[in-house]
XYZ file of C-alpha atoms in Angstrom:
414
model
C -70.449 -60.683 -27.606
C -71.267 -58.536 -24.514
C -74.963 -59.173 -25.005
C -74.456 -62.936 -25.289
C -72.542 -62.916 -22.026
C -75.287 -60.893 -20.342
C -78.115 -63.344 -21.072
C -76.069 -66.560 -20.939
C -78.100 -67.917 -18.025
C -81.593 -66.523 -18.705
C -82.668 -69.340 -21.086
C -81.367 -72.046 -18.709
C -82.071 -70.321 -15.379
C -83.554 -73.398 -13.688
C -80.563 -75.639 -14.581
C -77.994 -73.002 -13.561
C -79.713 -72.634 -10.171
C -79.462 -76.388 -9.598
C -75.834 -76.595 -10.808
C -74.533 -73.794 -8.567
C -76.855 -74.727 -5.661
C -78.415 -71.252 -5.553
C -82.008 -69.980 -5.872
C -83.639 -68.752 -9.108
C -83.507 -65.205 -7.682
C -79.703 -65.498 -7.446
C -79.552 -66.594 -11.106
C -81.748 -63.640 -12.105
C -79.258 -61.384 -10.330
C -76.677 -62.441 -12.936
C -78.855 -60.542 -15.448
C -79.929 -57.715 -13.099
C -76.313 -56.858 -12.117
C -75.746 -55.812 -15.740
C -78.514 -53.256 -15.463
C -77.357 -51.977 -12.058
C -73.711 -51.572 -13.074
C -74.497 -49.813 -16.311
C -76.395 -47.061 -14.470
C -73.330 -45.363 -12.909
C -70.906 -46.700 -15.526
C -73.206 -45.543 -18.329
C -72.345 -41.960 -17.410
C -68.619 -42.790 -17.478
C -69.089 -44.449 -20.889
C -70.800 -41.364 -22.368
C -67.872 -39.247 -21.175
C -65.334 -41.693 -22.665
C -67.121 -41.671 -26.051
C -67.582 -37.899 -26.321
C -64.252 -36.844 -24.758
C -61.670 -39.618 -25.306
C -63.108 -41.012 -28.559
C -64.642 -44.004 -30.245
C -61.441 -46.014 -30.710
C -60.484 -46.066 -27.007
C -64.051 -46.931 -26.013
C -64.188 -49.975 -28.294
C -60.763 -51.317 -27.269
C -61.428 -50.808 -23.542
C -64.756 -52.625 -23.770
C -63.192 -55.547 -25.675
C -60.586 -56.057 -22.924
C -63.137 -55.825 -20.091
C -65.373 -58.304 -21.886
C -62.580 -60.819 -22.392
C -61.393 -60.593 -18.763
C -64.959 -61.091 -17.513
C -65.549 -64.156 -19.675
C -62.305 -65.724 -18.392
C -63.197 -65.045 -14.725
C -66.591 -66.701 -15.352
C -64.794 -69.842 -16.524
C -62.784 -70.007 -13.289
C -66.053 -70.617 -11.422
C -66.461 -74.086 -12.948
C -62.860 -75.372 -13.023
C -62.830 -78.530 -10.909
C -59.182 -78.342 -9.811
C -59.761 -74.963 -8.106
C -62.442 -76.735 -5.958
C -64.177 -73.472 -5.059
C -67.277 -75.107 -3.559
C -69.779 -72.478 -2.437
C -67.472 -69.692 -3.704
C -68.008 -70.665 -7.343
C -71.174 -68.574 -7.730
C -69.265 -65.447 -6.658
C -66.579 -65.952 -9.316
C -69.390 -66.165 -11.823
C -70.903 -63.003 -10.367
C -67.611 -61.043 -10.531
C -67.121 -62.194 -14.146
C -70.613 -60.914 -14.983
C -69.740 -57.584 -13.322
C -66.617 -57.136 -15.500
C -68.588 -57.956 -18.655
C -71.243 -55.510 -17.473
C -68.665 -52.688 -17.406
C -67.965 -53.340 -21.086
C -71.601 -53.197 -22.164
C -72.377 -49.436 -22.066
C -69.212 -48.593 -24.017
C -70.413 -50.723 -26.921
C -74.145 -50.022 -26.718
C -73.685 -46.232 -26.717
C -71.340 -46.176 -29.704
C -73.633 -46.684 -32.780
C -74.922 -43.073 -32.942
C -71.378 -41.780 -32.505
C -70.163 -44.122 -35.241
C -73.034 -43.057 -37.562
C -72.410 -39.348 -36.939
C -68.623 -39.476 -37.456
C -68.319 -41.950 -40.323
C -71.549 -41.665 -42.402
C -73.309 -38.930 -44.461
C -76.761 -37.773 -43.314
C -78.780 -39.940 -45.759
C -77.113 -43.121 -44.453
C -77.068 -42.372 -40.725
C -80.272 -44.159 -39.660
C -79.227 -47.263 -41.634
C -75.686 -47.242 -40.201
C -77.067 -46.803 -36.685
C -79.566 -49.599 -37.341
C -76.898 -52.062 -38.507
C -74.602 -51.277 -35.556
C -77.445 -51.301 -32.993
C -78.868 -54.553 -34.250
C -75.727 -56.421 -33.254
C -77.235 -56.164 -29.706
C -80.334 -58.264 -30.368
C -78.160 -60.582 -32.455
C -76.147 -61.331 -29.304
C -79.390 -61.934 -27.386
C -80.605 -64.218 -30.175
C -77.412 -66.283 -30.073
C -77.760 -66.619 -26.274
C -81.424 -67.702 -26.605
C -80.623 -70.410 -29.145
C -77.171 -71.486 -27.948
C -77.679 -71.740 -24.179
C -80.522 -74.318 -24.248
C -78.687 -76.248 -26.993
C -75.417 -76.377 -25.011
C -77.071 -77.212 -21.682
C -79.502 -80.145 -22.026
C -78.484 -80.929 -18.418
C -76.890 -78.890 -15.631
C -73.537 -80.682 -15.916
C -72.959 -79.045 -19.329
C -72.677 -75.528 -17.887
C -68.806 -75.474 -17.959
C -68.933 -76.256 -21.706
C -71.335 -73.340 -22.247
C -69.047 -70.878 -20.414
C -66.099 -72.068 -22.513
C -67.984 -71.615 -25.786
C -69.075 -68.079 -24.822
C -65.477 -67.087 -24.016
C -64.335 -67.729 -27.616
C -66.043 -64.710 -29.307
C -64.987 -62.462 -26.402
C -61.307 -63.353 -26.859
C -61.569 -63.072 -30.667
C -63.267 -59.660 -30.474
C -60.580 -58.414 -28.100
C -57.790 -59.454 -30.487
C -59.580 -57.878 -33.486
C -60.283 -54.580 -31.716
C -56.758 -54.223 -30.353
C -55.035 -55.001 -33.646
C -57.587 -53.708 -36.133
C -58.765 -50.229 -35.100
C -56.319 -47.473 -36.040
C -58.287 -44.304 -36.792
C -60.352 -42.200 -34.383
C -62.223 -40.342 -37.167
C -62.261 -40.657 -40.978
C -59.755 -38.450 -42.905
C -62.604 -36.428 -44.557
C -65.808 -35.667 -42.589
C -68.903 -37.264 -44.251
C -71.529 -34.619 -43.311
C -71.958 -30.977 -42.302
C -72.569 -31.814 -38.633
C -69.467 -34.032 -38.589
C -67.376 -31.225 -40.169
C -68.253 -28.640 -37.523
C -68.567 -31.297 -34.853
C -69.022 -28.779 -32.047
C -70.592 -31.084 -29.509
C -70.905 -29.428 -26.098
C -68.553 -30.254 -23.195
C -69.867 -33.242 -21.243
C -71.360 -31.451 -18.210
C -72.852 -28.615 -20.281
C -74.419 -31.288 -22.489
C -75.934 -33.069 -19.469
C -77.441 -29.795 -18.187
C -78.915 -29.034 -21.622
C -80.503 -32.489 -21.791
C -82.090 -32.244 -18.350
C -83.756 -28.960 -19.380
C -84.982 -30.374 -22.711
C -88.645 -31.453 -22.298
C -89.056 -33.508 -25.509
C -85.788 -35.276 -24.745
C -86.866 -36.193 -21.185
C -90.146 -37.560 -22.556
C -88.324 -39.623 -25.167
C -85.925 -40.921 -22.497
C -88.735 -41.987 -20.143
C -90.960 -43.653 -22.782
C -88.236 -45.186 -24.883
C -86.172 -46.116 -21.809
C -89.247 -47.860 -20.425
C -89.614 -49.683 -23.736
C -86.043 -51.012 -23.603
C -86.595 -51.935 -19.927
C -89.648 -54.007 -20.894
C -87.751 -55.752 -23.679
C -84.970 -56.576 -21.236
C -87.469 -58.128 -18.818
C -89.191 -60.000 -21.629
C -85.878 -61.528 -22.812
C -84.636 -62.371 -19.318
C -87.883 -63.811 -17.912
C -89.440 -65.501 -20.965
C -88.383 -69.017 -19.993
C -89.742 -68.665 -16.437
C -93.055 -67.183 -17.661
C -93.697 -69.994 -20.129
C -92.450 -73.080 -18.240
C -95.214 -72.887 -15.619
C -97.824 -73.341 -18.372
C -96.041 -76.433 -19.670
C -93.983 -74.953 -22.543
C -90.436 -76.344 -22.896
C -87.161 -74.397 -22.568
C -86.563 -75.029 -26.262
C -89.913 -73.442 -27.135
C -89.120 -70.433 -24.922
C -85.745 -70.175 -26.700
C -87.513 -70.360 -30.083
C -89.873 -67.573 -28.996
C -86.910 -65.442 -27.923
C -85.292 -66.146 -31.294
C -88.418 -65.209 -33.291
C -88.802 -62.080 -31.155
C -85.268 -61.079 -32.156
C -85.150 -62.175 -35.816
C -88.413 -60.360 -36.587
C -87.033 -57.405 -34.610
C -83.936 -57.300 -36.815
C -86.155 -57.379 -39.891
C -88.433 -54.618 -38.553
C -85.486 -52.391 -37.646
C -83.863 -52.947 -41.039
C -87.009 -52.016 -42.995
C -87.828 -49.008 -40.828
C -84.216 -47.758 -40.941
C -84.280 -47.733 -44.760
C -87.719 -46.039 -44.767
C -86.702 -43.285 -42.323
C -83.441 -42.542 -44.180
C -85.583 -41.822 -47.265
C -88.494 -39.943 -45.673
C -87.071 -38.464 -42.418
C -90.383 -39.327 -40.674
C -88.754 -40.089 -37.316
C -91.692 -39.085 -35.096
C -94.559 -40.605 -37.083
C -92.863 -43.977 -37.519
C -91.886 -44.328 -33.829
C -95.446 -43.432 -32.698
C -97.107 -45.990 -34.982
C -94.654 -48.756 -34.019
C -95.002 -48.005 -30.298
C -98.812 -48.458 -30.506
C -98.519 -51.689 -32.481
C -95.982 -53.180 -30.059
C -98.285 -52.267 -27.131
C -101.102 -54.189 -28.854
C -98.792 -57.178 -29.354
C -97.817 -57.104 -25.650
C -101.515 -57.274 -24.651
C -102.136 -60.291 -26.904
C -99.001 -61.988 -25.502
C -100.126 -61.340 -21.913
C -103.483 -63.003 -22.564
C -102.222 -65.901 -24.714
C -99.337 -66.866 -22.404
C -101.861 -67.654 -19.642
C -103.255 -70.637 -21.584
C -101.749 -74.028 -22.382
C -101.291 -75.401 -25.931
C -101.145 -71.980 -27.605
C -97.714 -72.490 -29.192
C -98.565 -71.073 -32.636
C -100.343 -68.008 -31.277
C -97.478 -67.330 -28.818
C -94.899 -67.627 -31.600
C -96.827 -65.165 -33.804
C -97.291 -62.679 -30.935
C -93.617 -62.802 -29.897
C -92.677 -62.196 -33.541
C -94.948 -59.147 -33.843
C -93.828 -57.753 -30.475
C -90.226 -57.994 -31.691
C -90.966 -56.686 -35.201
C -92.578 -53.419 -34.039
C -90.641 -53.005 -30.797
C -87.089 -53.393 -32.113
C -87.921 -51.256 -35.145
C -88.305 -48.228 -32.848
C -84.837 -48.720 -31.349
C -82.385 -47.261 -33.925
C -84.894 -44.584 -35.007
C -85.440 -43.413 -31.429
C -81.647 -43.239 -30.973
C -81.365 -40.966 -34.028
C -84.393 -38.999 -32.778
C -82.613 -38.480 -29.441
C -79.713 -36.873 -31.316
C -82.113 -34.783 -33.463
C -84.044 -33.341 -30.512
C -80.933 -32.660 -28.400
C -78.417 -31.346 -31.010
C -75.703 -29.903 -30.445
C -75.208 -32.138 -27.383
C -72.685 -34.945 -28.126
C -74.167 -38.143 -29.590
C -72.617 -40.318 -26.887
C -74.264 -38.252 -24.152
C -77.720 -38.021 -25.720
C -78.037 -41.751 -26.431
C -76.155 -42.724 -23.259
C -78.587 -40.932 -20.971
C -81.560 -42.722 -22.588
C -79.797 -45.973 -21.941
C -79.119 -45.130 -18.313
C -82.851 -44.329 -17.979
C -83.715 -47.681 -19.571
C -81.437 -49.577 -17.170
C -83.002 -47.854 -14.139
C -86.501 -48.642 -15.432
C -85.387 -52.195 -16.294
C -84.133 -52.870 -12.737
C -87.332 -51.495 -11.183
C -89.423 -53.605 -13.579
C -87.427 -56.836 -12.994
C -87.756 -56.469 -9.220
C -91.429 -55.413 -9.417
C -92.417 -58.271 -11.758
C -90.666 -60.880 -9.606
C -92.407 -59.490 -6.518
C -95.813 -59.833 -8.211
C -95.420 -63.578 -8.938
C -97.581 -65.963 -6.902
C -96.419 -69.364 -5.640
C -98.769 -72.148 -6.740
C -98.672 -75.828 -5.869
C -96.625 -77.883 -8.357
C -98.627 -78.622 -11.509
C -97.921 -82.002 -13.187
C -97.824 -80.384 -16.671
C -95.329 -77.662 -15.672
C -91.828 -77.987 -17.197
C -89.963 -75.797 -14.677
C -87.017 -77.499 -12.971
C -87.858 -76.225 -9.528
C -87.010 -75.792 -5.899
C -89.199 -77.356 -3.171
C -91.746 -74.538 -2.770
C -93.742 -75.215 -5.955
C -94.048 -73.247 -9.195
C -94.298 -69.496 -9.818
C -97.401 -68.151 -11.522
C -96.661 -65.116 -13.745
C -100.251 -64.049 -14.592
C -100.196 -60.707 -12.735
C -96.662 -59.634 -13.808
C -97.381 -60.316 -17.491
C -100.624 -58.308 -17.393
C -98.866 -55.458 -15.546
C -96.153 -55.425 -18.226
C -98.776 -55.135 -21.007
C -100.582 -52.381 -19.091
C -97.392 -50.354 -18.647
C -96.474 -50.786 -22.303
C -99.895 -49.488 -23.398
C -99.793 -46.541 -20.975
C -96.350 -45.486 -22.252
C -97.433 -45.765 -25.874
C -100.458 -43.498 -25.214
C -98.339 -40.965 -23.321
C -95.716 -40.870 -26.089
C -98.276 -40.510 -28.904
C -100.184 -37.688 -27.187
C -97.379 -35.599 -25.688
C -94.193 -36.050 -27.742
C -93.320 -33.272 -30.255
C -89.922 -31.917 -31.326
C -88.011 -30.149 -34.116
C -85.262 -31.988 -35.997
C -82.444 -29.711 -34.774
C -79.521 -31.530 -36.389
C -81.189 -31.683 -39.823
C -82.021 -27.946 -39.580
C -78.421 -27.151 -38.609
C -77.148 -29.113 -41.618
C -79.475 -27.421 -44.119
């Protein structure tokens, strides 16, 4: 639910800009604010998870999410006649939902460590983590379907509030236990995770961990940009919003499949490092093909295949890299070790979003473009897309050549 709320406007950015009488940049800020807020609040969330516990974290995030989705609805209620203020209600709602996001996103490794034995951890983490892209998928398919025209935006906000309210009720009523009555694994039995600040210091001195955080954080940052900007990249070359939504959906569905298969494989073989290196290289290749193909018209099939492959190999790395973060940083708490990677990814995501937007070039309006636009003509995304592919390839090379680590948690358990 938090992820749906984050990318509500990305697939219909042009229509939202027209409806609220703001620029496309302002609409993109509704996505960027999520990244900015979760940088400082990410650190708070890691502390909540490792010190206060999983149950409190989940309930707190459910309440924040529900409040945010309700505030967003206030922005479109006619009888409040907010006029030019309406965008700011929307913005504040997004900010509240953004506070909920880190609490949920950081919890899968904690959940896997506390509730599952060692041969099921990667799979458990994979299933919990993959609810993120599922939220993105729903947003990619649902937003364009709910908003054929700008006037349907209030309906869309109402529909998105339903799962947020439901999730809040379920979390508040349904979660009773902090930890299971009998610990499922050796590391959960002697769960001696370090105090929060000690853990942070240990991580900042841990070279393999820093490398993983930079490369993998950059990877998540690129995926964020890809999801948030896809519609704007494709509309200038004459592809419809629905096609961009379909691409986002393929990107995610194939990602879910890739993560599922790799999670099962790694739980059997424990080849964390090898599998992440191979997948990183393959997703870099896919990003290069996408960068080239998206610059031509009438390449729908090729674009769909490339988006699918980019998702398949890219998302597959996600749960495995989260487990790898815990392996190379044990005995630091799971919330802290995955949380810090996420904070890194949000910082890199913000820099990338701002950089890529700055690299766009204004071109005179093209008759075959499908962007619903402001007066100044269309945006050409050739340079940003090539830069994104270049960065992805550079990170993959760096990770493959320099990353080595021991599996500290597995050693501790044996």
